Amino acid sequence: GIQVEQSPPDLILQEGANSTLRCNFSDSVNNLQWFHQNPWGQLINLFYIPSGTKQNGRLSATTVATERYSLLYISSSQTTDSGVYFCVANNAGNMLTFGGGTRLMVKP
Amino acid sequence: NAGVTQTPKFQVLKTGQSMTLQCAQDMNHNSMYWYRQDPGMGLRLIYYSASEGTTDKGEVPNGYNVSRLNKREFSLRLESAAPSQTSVYFCASSDRGRTDTQYFGPGTRLTVL
C-alpha cells in the first residue's frame, strides 16, 4: 500500500512564528487531506487537497502530485494551533493511510 | 447539524467482555468508517461501509464486527475484548467514498483490563 511520511515528527514554536510541515507519499493519490488533532483528541479536517493550493485564514496547503508531496503552512502561529497534524492519503483501490503525524507545540 | 456522534465517550471492559460502539451521522453521507488510534500513532482503518447494506474489512479487522444499521448508523462490536484492543476509536463519514473529505466523531476511549 501507499506509504505516507511526515516531517518533522516534533516541532516547538514560539507564538507568532511561521512553520512548514511536509508530507511525502509513495504513490499517486486521488485523496490527500490534512487533519489537526487537538490536545483533547478531536480530529478536525483542515484541507482536502489532492493537488494545487488552498488557503484558509492563517493556514494554507500545497500539494504537488507529480512530485508526491504536500506542504502545510502555518503562519503567525497561536497556542491553539498546538496538537498533532496528520497527512492522510488514498489512491485508487486502497485504503486511507495516515502519516505518523507532526506534533506541534506553540509556546506563549 | 450534530455531524458525527459517538457513544459512549469512555468505556472500561474486562478481558472477554463484549460491547458495541455506536456511531451516527446526520449529514446524509453514504460512506462510514471505523478507525482505531493507538498512543502516538495515526489512525488505522478497521472496517468501512461504502453505502447502506455493504461493509468491508479495513487494515485491522480482526476481533471486530460491524453493522450498517441504516444510512445514518454504523456500529462496531467487540465480541470478546482483549487488552490489545485498548485504544481510541473514531467513527467517520464521507459523501462520495474514500476519495472525499471525511468528517470524524469525537472518539471513544476504550480500556480493556
PDB file of N, CA, C and O in Angstrom, chain A residues 33-84:
ATOM      1  N   GLN A  33      -5.530  14.643   2.440  1.00  0.00           N
ATOM      2  CA  GLN A  33      -6.161  15.528   3.418  1.00  0.00           C
ATOM      3  C   GLN A  33      -5.167  15.853   4.522  1.00  0.00           C
ATOM      4  O   GLN A  33      -4.293  15.052   4.840  1.00  0.00           O
ATOM      5  N   TRP A  34      -5.360  16.999   5.120  1.00  0.00           N
ATOM      6  CA  TRP A  34      -4.643  17.381   6.330  1.00  0.00           C
ATOM      7  C   TRP A  34      -5.664  17.507   7.462  1.00  0.00           C
ATOM      8  O   TRP A  34      -6.715  18.130   7.302  1.00  0.00           O
ATOM      9  N   PHE A  35      -5.311  16.888   8.605  1.00  0.00           N
ATOM     10  CA  PHE A  35      -6.146  16.957   9.787  1.00  0.00           C
ATOM     11  C   PHE A  35      -5.339  17.557  10.932  1.00  0.00           C
ATOM     12  O   PHE A  35      -4.120  17.375  11.016  1.00  0.00           O
ATOM     13  N   HIS A  36      -6.056  18.211  11.840  1.00  0.00           N
ATOM     14  CA  HIS A  36      -5.467  18.658  13.095  1.00  0.00           C
ATOM     15  C   HIS A  36      -6.160  17.902  14.231  1.00  0.00           C
ATOM     16  O   HIS A  36      -7.397  17.901  14.313  1.00  0.00           O
ATOM     17  N   GLN A  37      -5.369  17.259  15.066  1.00  0.00           N
ATOM     18  CA  GLN A  37      -5.916  16.629  16.262  1.00  0.00           C
ATOM     19  C   GLN A  37      -5.515  17.484  17.454  1.00  0.00           C
ATOM     20  O   GLN A  37      -4.329  17.593  17.772  1.00  0.00           O
ATOM     21  N   ASN A  38      -6.494  18.085  18.091  1.00  0.00           N
ATOM     22  CA  ASN A  38      -6.177  18.999  19.195  1.00  0.00           C
ATOM     23  C   ASN A  38      -5.815  18.215  20.454  1.00  0.00           C
ATOM     24  O   ASN A  38      -5.956  16.986  20.494  1.00  0.00           O
ATOM     25  N   PRO A  39      -5.323  18.903  21.477  1.00  0.00           N
ATOM     26  CA  PRO A  39      -4.883  18.200  22.697  1.00  0.00           C
ATOM     27  C   PRO A  39      -5.997  17.410  23.374  1.00  0.00           C
ATOM     28  O   PRO A  39      -5.707  16.554  24.218  1.00  0.00           O
ATOM     29  N   TRP A  40      -7.244  17.644  23.037  1.00  0.00           N
ATOM     30  CA  TRP A  40      -8.348  16.892  23.594  1.00  0.00           C
ATOM     31  C   TRP A  40      -8.719  15.697  22.729  1.00  0.00           C
ATOM     32  O   TRP A  40      -9.673  14.996  23.007  1.00  0.00           O
ATOM     33  N   GLY A  41      -7.977  15.470  21.650  1.00  0.00           N
ATOM     34  CA  GLY A  41      -8.186  14.303  20.808  1.00  0.00           C
ATOM     35  C   GLY A  41      -9.123  14.493  19.638  1.00  0.00           C
ATOM     36  O   GLY A  41      -9.300  13.582  18.817  1.00  0.00           O
ATOM     37  N   GLN A  42      -9.728  15.651  19.543  1.00  0.00           N
ATOM     38  CA  GLN A  42     -10.680  15.889  18.462  1.00  0.00           C
ATOM     39  C   GLN A  42      -9.962  16.041  17.133  1.00  0.00           C
ATOM     40  O   GLN A  42      -8.975  16.766  17.035  1.00  0.00           O
ATOM     41  N   LEU A  43     -10.466  15.349  16.113  1.00  0.00           N
ATOM     42  CA  LEU A  43      -9.892  15.411  14.772  1.00  0.00           C
ATOM     43  C   LEU A  43     -10.680  16.404  13.920  1.00  0.00           C
ATOM     44  O   LEU A  43     -11.882  16.276  13.777  1.00  0.00           O
ATOM     45  N   ILE A  44      -9.963  17.360  13.364  1.00  0.00           N
ATOM     46  CA  ILE A  44     -10.619  18.386  12.555  1.00  0.00           C
ATOM     47  C   ILE A  44     -10.012  18.395  11.164  1.00  0.00           C
ATOM     48  O   ILE A  44      -8.783  18.445  11.008  1.00  0.00           O
ATOM     49  N   ASN A  45     -10.861  18.336  10.180  1.00  0.00           N
ATOM     50  CA  ASN A  45     -10.412  18.351   8.800  1.00  0.00           C
ATOM     51  C   ASN A  45      -9.982  19.769   8.415  1.00  0.00           C
ATOM     52  O   ASN A  45     -10.759  20.705   8.539  1.00  0.00           O
ATOM     53  N   LEU A  46      -8.737  19.919   7.973  1.00  0.00           N
ATOM     54  CA  LEU A  46      -8.226  21.229   7.595  1.00  0.00           C
ATOM     55  C   LEU A  46      -8.374  21.472   6.100  1.00  0.00           C
ATOM     56  O   LEU A  46      -8.879  22.509   5.677  1.00  0.00           O
ATOM     57  N   PHE A  47      -7.857  20.540   5.312  1.00  0.00           N
ATOM     58  CA  PHE A  47      -7.865  20.696   3.857  1.00  0.00           C
ATOM     59  C   PHE A  47      -8.078  19.349   3.184  1.00  0.00           C
ATOM     60  O   PHE A  47      -7.553  18.338   3.634  1.00  0.00           O
ATOM     61  N   TYR A  48      -8.823  19.395   2.114  1.00  0.00           N
ATOM     62  CA  TYR A  48      -8.903  18.290   1.164  1.00  0.00           C
ATOM     63  C   TYR A  48      -8.180  18.782  -0.073  1.00  0.00           C
ATOM     64  O   TYR A  48      -8.658  19.697  -0.745  1.00  0.00           O
ATOM     65  N   ILE A  49      -6.976  18.235  -0.342  1.00  0.00           N
ATOM     66  CA  ILE A  49      -6.131  18.875  -1.350  1.00  0.00           C
ATOM     67  C   ILE A  49      -5.308  17.848  -2.122  1.00  0.00           C
ATOM     68  O   ILE A  49      -4.089  17.740  -1.911  1.00  0.00           O
ATOM     69  N   PRO A  50      -5.935  17.084  -3.017  1.00  0.00           N
ATOM     70  CA  PRO A  50      -5.173  16.125  -3.816  1.00  0.00           C
ATOM     71  C   PRO A  50      -4.200  16.781  -4.787  1.00  0.00           C
ATOM     72  O   PRO A  50      -3.249  16.142  -5.247  1.00  0.00           O
ATOM     73  N   SER A  51      -4.411  18.068  -5.078  1.00  0.00           N
ATOM     74  CA  SER A  51      -3.457  18.820  -5.900  1.00  0.00           C
ATOM     75  C   SER A  51      -3.746  20.303  -5.730  1.00  0.00           C
ATOM     76  O   SER A  51      -4.829  20.690  -5.259  1.00  0.00           O
ATOM     77  N   GLY A  52      -2.769  21.126  -6.080  1.00  0.00           N
ATOM     78  CA  GLY A  52      -2.982  22.565  -6.044  1.00  0.00           C
ATOM     79  C   GLY A  52      -2.739  23.187  -4.689  1.00  0.00           C
ATOM     80  O   GLY A  52      -2.083  22.604  -3.827  1.00  0.00           O
ATOM     81  N   THR A  53      -3.245  24.394  -4.522  1.00  0.00           N
ATOM     82  CA  THR A  53      -3.043  25.190  -3.311  1.00  0.00           C
ATOM     83  C   THR A  53      -4.378  25.696  -2.798  1.00  0.00           C
ATOM     84  O   THR A  53      -5.238  26.101  -3.583  1.00  0.00           O
ATOM     85  N   LYS A  54      -4.529  25.643  -1.477  1.00  0.00           N
ATOM     86  CA  LYS A  54      -5.709  26.201  -0.826  1.00  0.00           C
ATOM     87  C   LYS A  54      -5.273  26.998   0.381  1.00  0.00           C
ATOM     88  O   LYS A  54      -4.247  26.707   0.988  1.00  0.00           O
ATOM     89  N   GLN A  55      -6.079  27.991   0.733  1.00  0.00           N
ATOM     90  CA  GLN A  55      -5.792  28.791   1.918  1.00  0.00           C
ATOM     91  C   GLN A  55      -7.053  28.921   2.743  1.00  0.00           C
ATOM     92  O   GLN A  55      -8.164  29.037   2.220  1.00  0.00           O
ATOM     93  N   ASN A  56      -6.835  28.899   4.072  1.00  0.00           N
ATOM     94  CA  ASN A  56      -7.932  29.116   4.998  1.00  0.00           C
ATOM     95  C   ASN A  56      -7.372  29.881   6.194  1.00  0.00           C
ATOM     96  O   ASN A  56      -6.769  29.311   7.105  1.00  0.00           O
ATOM     97  N   GLY A  57      -7.534  31.187   6.163  1.00  0.00           N
ATOM     98  CA  GLY A  57      -7.012  32.022   7.244  1.00  0.00           C
ATOM     99  C   GLY A  57      -5.500  31.963   7.309  1.00  0.00           C
ATOM    100  O   GLY A  57      -4.817  32.229   6.329  1.00  0.00           O
ATOM    101  N   ARG A  58      -4.984  31.596   8.493  1.00  0.00           N
ATOM    102  CA  ARG A  58      -3.520  31.541   8.665  1.00  0.00           C
ATOM    103  C   ARG A  58      -2.913  30.255   8.118  1.00  0.00           C
ATOM    104  O   ARG A  58      -1.705  30.086   8.116  1.00  0.00           O
ATOM    105  N   LEU A  59      -3.745  29.332   7.690  1.00  0.00           N
ATOM    106  CA  LEU A  59      -3.258  28.054   7.185  1.00  0.00           C
ATOM    107  C   LEU A  59      -3.382  28.012   5.668  1.00  0.00           C
ATOM    108  O   LEU A  59      -4.347  28.525   5.104  1.00  0.00           O
ATOM    109  N   SER A  60      -2.413  27.383   5.058  1.00  0.00           N
ATOM    110  CA  SER A  60      -2.519  27.098   3.631  1.00  0.00           C
ATOM    111  C   SER A  60      -1.835  25.768   3.358  1.00  0.00           C
ATOM    112  O   SER A  60      -1.017  25.305   4.162  1.00  0.00           O
ATOM    113  N   ALA A  61      -2.210  25.144   2.254  1.00  0.00           N
ATOM    114  CA  ALA A  61      -1.633  23.857   1.902  1.00  0.00           C
ATOM    115  C   ALA A  61      -1.390  23.816   0.409  1.00  0.00           C
ATOM    116  O   ALA A  61      -2.159  24.395  -0.372  1.00  0.00           O
ATOM    117  N   THR A  62      -0.319  23.135   0.049  1.00  0.00           N
ATOM    118  CA  THR A  62       0.014  22.939  -1.356  1.00  0.00           C
ATOM    119  C   THR A  62       0.358  21.479  -1.567  1.00  0.00           C
ATOM    120  O   THR A  62       1.140  20.913  -0.798  1.00  0.00           O
ATOM    121  N   THR A  63      -0.217  20.874  -2.584  1.00  0.00           N
ATOM    122  CA  THR A  63       0.136  19.508  -2.967  1.00  0.00           C
ATOM    123  C   THR A  63       0.665  19.513  -4.391  1.00  0.00           C
ATOM    124  O   THR A  63       0.011  20.045  -5.298  1.00  0.00           O
ATOM    125  N   VAL A  64       1.864  18.954  -4.543  1.00  0.00           N
ATOM    126  CA  VAL A  64       2.451  18.785  -5.872  1.00  0.00           C
ATOM    127  C   VAL A  64       2.365  17.295  -6.180  1.00  0.00           C
ATOM    128  O   VAL A  64       3.240  16.516  -5.799  1.00  0.00           O
ATOM    129  N   ALA A  65       1.297  16.914  -6.833  1.00  0.00           N
ATOM    130  CA  ALA A  65       1.002  15.494  -7.022  1.00  0.00           C
ATOM    131  C   ALA A  65       2.085  14.800  -7.850  1.00  0.00           C
ATOM    132  O   ALA A  65       2.436  13.648  -7.571  1.00  0.00           O
ATOM    133  N   THR A  66       2.622  15.497  -8.849  1.00  0.00           N
ATOM    134  CA  THR A  66       3.620  14.868  -9.731  1.00  0.00           C
ATOM    135  C   THR A  66       4.903  14.552  -8.970  1.00  0.00           C
ATOM    136  O   THR A  66       5.643  13.642  -9.350  1.00  0.00           O
ATOM    137  N   GLU A  67       5.188  15.318  -7.900  1.00  0.00           N
ATOM    138  CA  GLU A  67       6.401  15.072  -7.116  1.00  0.00           C
ATOM    139  C   GLU A  67       6.087  14.393  -5.795  1.00  0.00           C
ATOM    140  O   GLU A  67       6.970  14.204  -4.966  1.00  0.00           O
ATOM    141  N   ARG A  68       4.825  14.066  -5.578  1.00  0.00           N
ATOM    142  CA  ARG A  68       4.398  13.237  -4.444  1.00  0.00           C
ATOM    143  C   ARG A  68       4.728  13.850  -3.098  1.00  0.00           C
ATOM    144  O   ARG A  68       5.309  13.193  -2.207  1.00  0.00           O
ATOM    145  N   TYR A  69       4.355  15.113  -2.936  1.00  0.00           N
ATOM    146  CA  TYR A  69       4.477  15.708  -1.615  1.00  0.00           C
ATOM    147  C   TYR A  69       3.409  16.772  -1.429  1.00  0.00           C
ATOM    148  O   TYR A  69       2.830  17.296  -2.393  1.00  0.00           O
ATOM    149  N   SER A  70       3.148  17.047  -0.153  1.00  0.00           N
ATOM    150  CA  SER A  70       2.234  18.111   0.222  1.00  0.00           C
ATOM    151  C   SER A  70       2.846  18.886   1.377  1.00  0.00           C
ATOM    152  O   SER A  70       3.569  18.321   2.206  1.00  0.00           O
ATOM    153  N   LEU A  71       2.561  20.177   1.414  1.00  0.00           N
ATOM    154  CA  LEU A  71       3.073  21.051   2.459  1.00  0.00           C
ATOM    155  C   LEU A  71       1.916  21.762   3.149  1.00  0.00           C
ATOM    156  O   LEU A  71       0.964  22.195   2.489  1.00  0.00           O
ATOM    157  N   LEU A  72       2.015  21.862   4.458  1.00  0.00           N
ATOM    158  CA  LEU A  72       1.045  22.636   5.239  1.00  0.00           C
ATOM    159  C   LEU A  72       1.790  23.809   5.870  1.00  0.00           C
ATOM    160  O   LEU A  72       2.783  23.605   6.585  1.00  0.00           O
ATOM    161  N   TYR A  73       1.333  25.022   5.577  1.00  0.00           N
ATOM    162  CA  TYR A  73       1.952  26.233   6.113  1.00  0.00           C
ATOM    163  C   TYR A  73       1.095  26.783   7.241  1.00  0.00           C
ATOM    164  O   TYR A  73      -0.123  26.919   7.089  1.00  0.00           O
ATOM    165  N   ILE A  74       1.744  27.080   8.350  1.00  0.00           N
ATOM    166  CA  ILE A  74       1.063  27.750   9.457  1.00  0.00           C
ATOM    167  C   ILE A  74       1.761  29.084   9.651  1.00  0.00           C
ATOM    168  O   ILE A  74       2.965  29.121   9.940  1.00  0.00           O
ATOM    169  N   SER A  75       1.036  30.160   9.512  1.00  0.00           N
ATOM    170  CA  SER A  75       1.640  31.475   9.705  1.00  0.00           C
ATOM    171  C   SER A  75       1.137  32.084  11.010  1.00  0.00           C
ATOM    172  O   SER A  75       0.027  31.786  11.459  1.00  0.00           O
ATOM    173  N   SER A  76       1.973  32.918  11.587  1.00  0.00           N
ATOM    174  CA  SER A  76       1.632  33.606  12.847  1.00  0.00           C
ATOM    175  C   SER A  76       1.005  32.632  13.845  1.00  0.00           C
ATOM    176  O   SER A  76      -0.129  32.823  14.303  1.00  0.00           O
ATOM    177  N   SER A  77       1.741  31.597  14.183  1.00  0.00           N
ATOM    178  CA  SER A  77       1.190  30.517  14.995  1.00  0.00           C
ATOM    179  C   SER A  77       0.644  31.020  16.328  1.00  0.00           C
ATOM    180  O   SER A  77       1.127  32.009  16.897  1.00  0.00           O
ATOM    181  N   GLN A  78      -0.376  30.310  16.796  1.00  0.00           N
ATOM    182  CA  GLN A  78      -1.020  30.623  18.075  1.00  0.00           C
ATOM    183  C   GLN A  78      -1.011  29.371  18.938  1.00  0.00           C
ATOM    184  O   GLN A  78      -0.897  28.255  18.429  1.00  0.00           O
ATOM    185  N   THR A  79      -1.163  29.560  20.239  1.00  0.00           N
ATOM    186  CA  THR A  79      -1.129  28.409  21.155  1.00  0.00           C
ATOM    187  C   THR A  79      -2.220  27.400  20.809  1.00  0.00           C
ATOM    188  O   THR A  79      -2.059  26.198  21.014  1.00  0.00           O
ATOM    189  N   THR A  80      -3.322  27.878  20.265  1.00  0.00           N
ATOM    190  CA  THR A  80      -4.414  26.974  19.885  1.00  0.00           C
ATOM    191  C   THR A  80      -4.078  26.103  18.680  1.00  0.00           C
ATOM    192  O   THR A  80      -4.831  25.184  18.353  1.00  0.00           O
ATOM    193  N   ASP A  81      -2.964  26.391  18.018  1.00  0.00           N
ATOM    194  CA  ASP A  81      -2.517  25.537  16.910  1.00  0.00           C
ATOM    195  C   ASP A  81      -1.834  24.268  17.410  1.00  0.00           C
ATOM    196  O   ASP A  81      -1.548  23.362  16.615  1.00  0.00           O
ATOM    197  N   SER A  82      -1.546  24.196  18.684  1.00  0.00           N
ATOM    198  CA  SER A  82      -0.870  23.021  19.238  1.00  0.00           C
ATOM    199  C   SER A  82      -1.694  21.761  19.013  1.00  0.00           C
ATOM    200  O   SER A  82      -2.924  21.798  18.944  1.00  0.00           O
ATOM    201  N   GLY A  83      -0.989  20.658  18.908  1.00  0.00           N
ATOM    202  CA  GLY A  83      -1.646  19.373  18.671  1.00  0.00           C
ATOM    203  C   GLY A  83      -0.843  18.571  17.672  1.00  0.00           C
ATOM    204  O   GLY A  83       0.339  18.815  17.462  1.00  0.00           O
ATOM    205  N   VAL A  84      -1.506  17.607  17.059  1.00  0.00           N
ATOM    206  CA  VAL A  84      -0.853  16.758  16.068  1.00  0.00           C
ATOM    207  C   VAL A  84      -1.501  16.993  14.709  1.00  0.00           C
ATOM    208  O   VAL A  84      -2.725  17.023  14.594  1.00  0.00           O
TER     209      VAL A  84
END
